[in-house]
Amino acid sequence: MSEKRLRIAIQKSGRLSEGSFELLKKCGLTISRGKDKLFGRVRELPIDVLLLRDDDIPAFVADDACDIGIVGENVFEEERLSETHEAPAKEVMRLGFARCQLKLAAPKGWTFDGALMLEGKRIATSYPALTKAWLAREGVSAHVVTMKGSVEVAPRLKIADAVCDIVSTGATLDANGLAPVAMVFESEALLIRNANAFTSEKQEVFEALLTRIKGVITSRDAKYVMMNAPRAAAPAIAEYLPGADAPTILELAGDSDKVAIHAVCRESVFWDTLEELKKLGASAILVLPIEKMMA
Ligand code: ATP
Ligand code: ZN
């Protein structure tokens, strides 16, 4: 592609799209959508957005129709294992949302005692490559029946004995007399890119976007924590603070026994953490959100 604007493919609507739009928004990007709603333009950086079905995203990125994309690892890995592209799209980074699990589910009547039970059985799935890879790892030979949707009805229709499907609450499986018995694949949203080098203009935009995405991801759980503490307790507190670099220690006006401690914690700060800090002698503890962060 010769165009100067970087093209990103994201899911039009569904379980990936909300997180994808939110990520771009947190990167300070606003998207103005065209009339057909399949195409959008970012105002702040030279980026165009293509809104697609998630299943089409890896191929669009591999074929150079888009430069980058956001897709579920399950769909990306399924496409990669199917080897439909000579130069498949490449993973750039994990994005930490749209987490889900591909699980093997069997009729509730089965007492499942390991993958070998599946020998010679028929398994319905929308992820044949991931399912076959798992079966191979488990040393089982079974028949994989590929279905585009409504996989969970396959056992009732006698199309298959078991299924391999994305499970969230398990309610759909339960309603169809099935129960999850084994974990096949764990997935989250990925940022992917075309395997070829970008033009220097696009590379620049890509790097700018990447810096912003990394900033959003690292600041997601990060908090700015402030407290007062006895001077002697400062080393123990600094040691305890979750995911923090060396904290800033400040003198308190009119109190030479105590200091103020300020730190950026990169990991979640829970109520338990605050209790523990209190036990170490901290008082007036404040936990503040961090909006943006850049290394
Ligand atoms: P499309 O119309 O784009 O083809 P779809 O119906 O195939 O959409 P969705 O249900 O929107 O797909 O799921 C998209 C992706 O979101 C999945 O491939 C998976 O990576 C992830 N996902 C699926 N189920 C969940 C869930 N319960 N929670 C979080 N993420 C999920
Ligand atoms: Zn889909």
Short mmCIF file of C-alpha atoms and ligand atoms in Angstrom, two decimals:
data_model
loop_
_atom_site.label_atom_id
_atom_site.label_comp_id
_atom_site.label_asym_id
_atom_site.label_seq_id
_atom_site.Cartn_x
_atom_site.Cartn_y
_atom_site.Cartn_z
CA MET A 1 0.00 0.00 0.00
CA SER A 2 1.37 3.39 -0.96
CA GLU A 3 -0.95 5.59 1.04
CA LYS A 4 0.64 7.62 3.80
CA ARG A 5 -2.03 7.07 6.42
CA LEU A 6 -1.61 4.07 8.71
CA ARG A 7 -4.60 1.71 8.41
CA ILE A 8 -5.89 -0.11 11.46
CA ALA A 9 -8.52 -2.86 11.35
CA ILE A 10 -10.82 -3.22 14.34
CA GLN A 11 -14.01 -5.19 14.97
CA LYS A 12 -17.13 -3.31 13.87
CA SER A 13 -19.30 -4.52 16.73
CA GLY A 14 -18.99 -7.35 19.22
CA ARG A 15 -16.92 -8.36 22.19
CA LEU A 16 -13.68 -6.86 20.91
CA SER A 17 -14.97 -3.59 19.58
CA GLU A 18 -15.76 -1.81 22.82
CA GLY A 19 -12.28 -2.44 24.22
CA SER A 20 -10.67 -1.47 20.91
CA PHE A 21 -12.52 1.85 20.69
CA GLU A 22 -11.80 2.53 24.35
CA LEU A 23 -8.09 1.89 23.85
CA LEU A 24 -7.92 4.32 20.93
CA LYS A 25 -9.87 6.88 22.95
CA LYS A 26 -7.49 6.55 25.87
CA CYS A 27 -4.65 7.12 23.40
CA GLY A 28 -6.24 10.52 22.80
CA LEU A 29 -7.60 9.58 19.39
CA THR A 30 -11.06 10.49 18.14
CA ILE A 31 -12.56 8.67 15.18
CA SER A 32 -14.93 10.34 12.76
CA ARG A 33 -16.91 7.64 11.01
CA GLY A 34 -17.98 7.75 7.38
CA LYS A 35 -21.58 7.33 6.23
CA ASP A 36 -21.19 3.62 5.54
CA LYS A 37 -19.82 3.16 9.08
CA LEU A 38 -17.15 0.81 7.73
CA PHE A 39 -14.47 3.42 7.59
CA GLY A 40 -13.31 6.05 10.04
CA ARG A 41 -10.65 8.68 10.21
CA VAL A 42 -8.57 9.59 13.23
CA ARG A 43 -8.29 13.35 13.66
CA GLU A 44 -5.14 13.60 15.75
CA LEU A 45 -2.79 11.30 13.80
CA PRO A 46 -2.74 10.16 10.14
CA ILE A 47 -4.59 6.91 10.89
CA ASP A 48 -7.58 5.39 9.08
CA VAL A 49 -9.82 2.86 10.78
CA LEU A 50 -11.48 -0.07 9.00
CA LEU A 51 -14.40 -1.66 10.82
CA LEU A 52 -14.62 -5.36 10.04
CA ARG A 53 -15.84 -8.73 11.30
CA ASP A 54 -13.20 -10.01 13.67
CA ASP A 55 -12.63 -13.17 11.59
CA ASP A 56 -11.52 -11.06 8.61
CA ILE A 57 -8.94 -9.03 10.53
CA PRO A 58 -5.90 -11.38 10.39
CA ALA A 59 -6.28 -11.88 6.62
CA PHE A 60 -6.78 -8.15 5.94
CA VAL A 61 -3.59 -7.41 7.86
CA ALA A 62 -1.64 -10.30 6.27
CA ASP A 63 -2.74 -9.21 2.78
CA ASP A 64 -1.64 -5.61 3.31
CA ALA A 65 -5.21 -4.28 3.01
CA CYS A 66 -4.53 -2.95 6.53
CA ASP A 67 -1.21 -2.25 8.23
CA ILE A 68 -2.22 -3.19 11.75
CA GLY A 69 -5.24 -4.62 13.56
CA ILE A 70 -6.73 -5.56 16.91
CA VAL A 71 -7.96 -9.14 17.10
CA GLY A 72 -8.58 -11.94 19.57
CA GLU A 73 -5.62 -14.25 20.05
CA ASN A 74 -8.00 -17.20 19.43
CA VAL A 75 -8.86 -15.94 15.93
CA PHE A 76 -5.24 -14.90 15.20
CA GLU A 77 -3.79 -18.24 16.30
CA GLU A 78 -6.48 -20.21 14.44
CA GLU A 79 -5.59 -18.33 11.25
CA ARG A 80 -1.84 -18.78 11.83
CA LEU A 81 -2.16 -22.53 12.42
CA SER A 82 -4.34 -22.89 9.30
CA GLU A 83 -1.38 -21.57 7.24
CA THR A 84 -3.60 -19.83 4.69
CA HIS A 85 -1.09 -17.01 4.22
CA GLU A 86 2.48 -17.12 3.04
CA ALA A 87 3.39 -14.12 5.16
CA PRO A 88 0.93 -14.15 8.07
CA ALA A 89 0.36 -11.09 10.23
CA LYS A 90 2.71 -10.75 13.20
CA GLU A 91 1.88 -10.20 16.86
CA VAL A 92 3.06 -6.81 18.15
CA MET A 93 1.75 -6.82 21.71
CA ARG A 94 -0.86 -8.20 24.07
CA LEU A 95 -3.54 -5.69 25.00
CA GLY A 96 -5.01 -7.19 28.17
CA PHE A 97 -8.72 -7.03 27.34
CA ALA A 98 -11.33 -9.39 25.77
CA ARG A 99 -9.93 -12.22 27.84
CA CYS A 100 -11.73 -15.50 27.17
CA GLN A 101 -11.15 -19.23 27.17
CA LEU A 102 -11.61 -21.91 24.55
CA LYS A 103 -12.75 -25.01 26.41
CA LEU A 104 -13.65 -28.54 25.63
CA ALA A 105 -17.16 -29.33 26.85
CA ALA A 106 -18.77 -32.75 27.15
CA PRO A 107 -22.29 -33.99 27.98
CA LYS A 108 -22.98 -33.71 31.71
CA GLY A 109 -23.47 -37.49 31.91
CA TRP A 110 -19.80 -38.18 31.12
CA THR A 111 -17.34 -38.73 33.92
CA PHE A 112 -14.43 -37.07 32.20
CA ASP A 113 -11.13 -38.60 33.28
CA GLY A 114 -8.75 -37.07 30.76
CA ALA A 115 -8.33 -36.27 27.10
CA LEU A 116 -7.89 -39.92 26.12
CA MET A 117 -11.64 -40.33 26.56
CA LEU A 118 -11.99 -38.40 23.32
CA GLU A 119 -10.22 -41.05 21.24
CA GLY A 120 -12.30 -41.71 18.12
CA LYS A 121 -14.99 -39.21 19.21
CA ARG A 122 -16.40 -36.34 17.14
CA ILE A 123 -15.77 -32.79 18.37
CA ALA A 124 -17.67 -29.82 16.96
CA THR A 125 -15.88 -26.44 16.94
CA SER A 126 -15.44 -23.12 15.16
CA TYR A 127 -11.71 -23.42 15.92
CA PRO A 128 -10.60 -26.61 14.12
CA ALA A 129 -6.89 -25.75 14.01
CA LEU A 130 -6.65 -24.85 17.71
CA THR A 131 -8.67 -27.95 18.62
CA LYS A 132 -6.51 -30.24 16.45
CA ALA A 133 -3.33 -28.74 17.91
CA TRP A 134 -4.61 -29.41 21.44
CA LEU A 135 -5.66 -32.98 20.56
CA ALA A 136 -2.21 -33.60 19.06
CA ARG A 137 -0.54 -32.27 22.24
CA GLU A 138 -2.72 -34.61 24.30
CA GLY A 139 -1.88 -37.52 21.97
CA VAL A 140 -5.52 -38.13 21.06
CA SER A 141 -6.92 -38.85 17.63
CA ALA A 142 -10.49 -37.60 17.25
CA HIS A 143 -12.64 -36.27 14.41
CA VAL A 144 -13.00 -32.50 14.32
CA VAL A 145 -16.27 -31.21 12.86
CA THR A 146 -16.06 -27.55 11.82
CA MET A 147 -19.13 -25.39 12.45
CA LYS A 148 -19.42 -21.61 11.97
CA GLY A 149 -21.81 -21.09 14.86
CA SER A 150 -24.26 -22.74 17.30
CA VAL A 151 -21.58 -25.28 18.16
CA GLU A 152 -23.22 -26.10 21.48
CA VAL A 153 -26.25 -27.73 19.83
CA ALA A 154 -24.10 -30.27 17.94
CA PRO A 155 -24.26 -33.05 20.59
CA ARG A 156 -28.06 -32.77 20.84
CA LEU A 157 -28.31 -33.05 17.04
CA LYS A 158 -25.93 -36.05 17.16
CA ILE A 159 -23.51 -34.19 14.89
CA ALA A 160 -20.79 -34.54 17.52
CA ASP A 161 -20.07 -36.13 20.91
CA ALA A 162 -18.39 -33.10 22.47
CA VAL A 163 -17.67 -29.45 21.60
CA CYS A 164 -14.74 -27.06 21.79
CA ASP A 165 -15.98 -23.50 22.21
CA ILE A 166 -15.42 -20.08 23.80
CA VAL A 167 -16.86 -20.23 27.30
CA SER A 168 -17.61 -17.23 29.47
CA THR A 169 -20.28 -17.97 32.08
CA GLY A 170 -21.00 -21.52 30.93
CA ALA A 171 -24.74 -20.77 30.85
CA THR A 172 -25.12 -21.62 27.14
CA LEU A 173 -23.33 -24.93 27.63
CA ASP A 174 -25.43 -25.70 30.68
CA ALA A 175 -28.66 -25.00 28.78
CA ASN A 176 -27.51 -27.57 26.22
CA GLY A 177 -26.65 -30.26 28.75
CA LEU A 178 -22.89 -29.72 28.48
CA ALA A 179 -20.18 -28.92 31.01
CA PRO A 180 -16.62 -27.66 30.45
CA VAL A 181 -14.03 -30.38 31.08
CA ALA A 182 -10.70 -29.09 29.77
CA MET A 183 -8.97 -25.82 28.91
CA VAL A 184 -7.79 -25.69 25.30
CA PHE A 185 -6.66 -22.10 24.76
CA GLU A 186 -6.57 -18.83 26.72
CA SER A 187 -7.01 -15.67 24.73
CA GLU A 188 -6.87 -11.88 24.96
CA ALA A 189 -6.89 -9.05 22.44
CA LEU A 190 -3.68 -8.64 20.42
CA LEU A 191 -2.24 -5.83 18.36
CA ILE A 192 -1.03 -7.35 15.08
CA ARG A 193 0.82 -5.94 12.05
CA ASN A 194 1.63 -6.74 8.46
CA ALA A 195 4.89 -8.67 8.10
CA ASN A 196 6.47 -6.21 5.63
CA ALA A 197 8.40 -3.12 6.67
CA PHE A 198 6.33 0.08 6.69
CA THR A 199 7.29 3.17 4.71
CA SER A 200 9.13 5.67 6.89
CA GLU A 201 6.01 7.86 7.16
CA LYS A 202 3.89 4.96 8.33
CA GLN A 203 6.61 3.70 10.64
CA GLU A 204 6.64 7.07 12.36
CA VAL A 205 2.87 7.02 12.90
CA PHE A 206 3.03 3.38 14.04
CA GLU A 207 5.68 4.20 16.63
CA ALA A 208 3.71 7.20 17.88
CA LEU A 209 0.63 5.01 18.29
CA LEU A 210 2.63 2.26 19.99
CA THR A 211 4.09 4.72 22.51
CA ARG A 212 0.56 5.85 23.38
CA ILE A 213 -0.77 2.29 23.65
CA LYS A 214 2.10 1.30 25.93
CA GLY A 215 1.40 4.38 28.03
CA VAL A 216 -2.26 3.41 28.39
CA ILE A 217 -1.44 -0.18 29.28
CA THR A 218 1.23 0.63 31.86
CA SER A 219 -0.94 3.27 33.52
CA ARG A 220 -4.02 1.00 33.62
CA ASP A 221 -3.33 -0.39 37.10
CA ALA A 222 -0.90 2.32 38.13
CA LYS A 223 -1.64 4.61 41.07
CA TYR A 224 0.14 7.50 42.72
CA VAL A 225 0.39 6.70 46.42
CA MET A 226 1.18 9.26 49.13
CA MET A 227 1.42 8.83 52.88
CA ASN A 228 3.14 10.02 56.01
CA ALA A 229 5.25 7.62 58.03
CA PRO A 230 7.88 7.48 60.77
CA ARG A 231 11.28 8.11 59.20
CA ALA A 232 12.48 4.70 60.45
CA ALA A 233 9.60 2.88 58.71
CA ALA A 234 10.36 4.36 55.27
CA PRO A 235 12.65 1.52 54.05
CA ALA A 236 10.11 -1.20 54.99
CA ILE A 237 7.30 0.77 53.33
CA ALA A 238 9.36 1.34 50.17
CA GLU A 239 10.01 -2.40 50.05
CA TYR A 240 6.32 -3.20 50.40
CA LEU A 241 4.81 -0.82 47.81
CA PRO A 242 3.53 -2.94 44.85
CA GLY A 243 5.50 -2.51 41.63
CA ALA A 244 7.08 0.78 42.68
CA ASP A 245 10.50 2.24 41.86
CA ALA A 246 12.39 4.05 44.61
CA PRO A 247 9.86 6.38 46.26
CA THR A 248 10.33 10.08 46.88
CA ILE A 249 10.89 10.86 50.55
CA LEU A 250 10.02 14.41 51.65
CA GLU A 251 10.56 16.25 54.92
CA LEU A 252 7.40 17.22 56.81
CA ALA A 253 7.30 20.80 58.06
CA GLY A 254 7.56 20.94 61.84
CA ASP A 255 7.89 17.17 62.38
CA SER A 256 11.37 15.76 62.19
CA ASP A 257 10.34 12.20 63.20
CA LYS A 258 8.04 11.73 60.23
CA VAL A 259 8.45 11.94 56.46
CA ALA A 260 6.08 12.01 53.49
CA ILE A 261 6.47 9.13 51.03
CA HIS A 262 5.31 9.45 47.40
CA ALA A 263 5.48 6.58 44.92
CA VAL A 264 4.09 5.37 41.60
CA CYS A 265 2.78 1.83 42.06
CA ARG A 266 2.54 -0.07 38.78
CA GLU A 267 0.50 -2.94 40.17
CA SER A 268 -2.97 -2.92 41.73
CA VAL A 269 -3.22 -1.25 45.11
CA PHE A 270 -5.85 -3.11 47.14
CA TRP A 271 -7.45 -2.35 50.51
CA ASP A 272 -5.21 -5.11 51.91
CA THR A 273 -2.19 -3.16 50.72
CA LEU A 274 -3.38 -0.08 52.61
CA GLU A 275 -3.99 -2.14 55.77
CA GLU A 276 -0.45 -3.48 55.52
CA LEU A 277 0.99 0.02 55.01
CA LYS A 278 -0.89 1.16 58.08
CA LYS A 279 0.60 -1.69 60.11
CA LEU A 280 4.03 -0.54 58.98
CA GLY A 281 3.26 2.86 60.52
CA ALA A 282 1.85 4.85 57.59
CA SER A 283 -0.91 7.40 58.11
CA ALA A 284 -2.88 9.84 55.91
CA ILE A 285 -2.59 7.42 52.98
CA LEU A 286 -3.85 8.74 49.64
CA VAL A 287 -4.19 6.69 46.43
CA LEU A 288 -4.62 8.78 43.30
CA PRO A 289 -5.37 7.66 39.73
CA ILE A 290 -2.77 8.28 37.05
CA GLU A 291 -4.18 9.44 33.76
CA LYS A 292 -1.15 9.13 31.54
CA MET A 293 2.35 7.77 31.94
CA MET A 294 5.34 7.66 29.65
CA ALA A 295 8.59 5.84 30.33
P1 ATP B 1 -18.14 -10.84 14.31
O1 ATP B 1 -19.49 -10.39 13.98
O2 ATP B 1 -17.14 -9.69 14.30
O3 ATP B 1 -17.66 -12.03 13.53
P2 ATP B 1 -18.27 -12.70 16.54
O4 ATP B 1 -19.69 -12.99 16.87
O5 ATP B 1 -17.46 -13.69 15.78
O6 ATP B 1 -18.19 -11.26 15.86
P3 ATP B 1 -17.70 -11.87 19.28
O7 ATP B 1 -18.65 -12.70 20.08
O8 ATP B 1 -17.95 -10.41 19.19
O9 ATP B 1 -17.43 -12.49 17.84
O10 ATP B 1 -16.25 -12.13 19.89
C1 ATP B 1 -15.12 -11.53 19.33
C2 ATP B 1 -13.89 -11.95 20.09
O11 ATP B 1 -13.99 -11.50 21.43
C3 ATP B 1 -13.68 -13.46 20.20
O12 ATP B 1 -13.05 -14.01 19.09
C4 ATP B 1 -12.84 -13.54 21.44
O13 ATP B 1 -11.48 -13.22 21.15
C5 ATP B 1 -13.40 -12.45 22.30
N1 ATP B 1 -14.45 -12.97 23.20
C6 ATP B 1 -15.39 -13.89 22.94
N2 ATP B 1 -16.17 -14.15 23.98
C7 ATP B 1 -15.74 -13.36 24.95
C8 ATP B 1 -16.15 -13.14 26.29
N3 ATP B 1 -17.16 -13.77 26.83
N4 ATP B 1 -15.50 -12.21 27.00
C9 ATP B 1 -14.47 -11.54 26.47
N5 ATP B 1 -14.03 -11.72 25.21
C10 ATP B 1 -14.64 -12.60 24.45
ZN ZN B 2 -16.49 -13.47 14.21
#
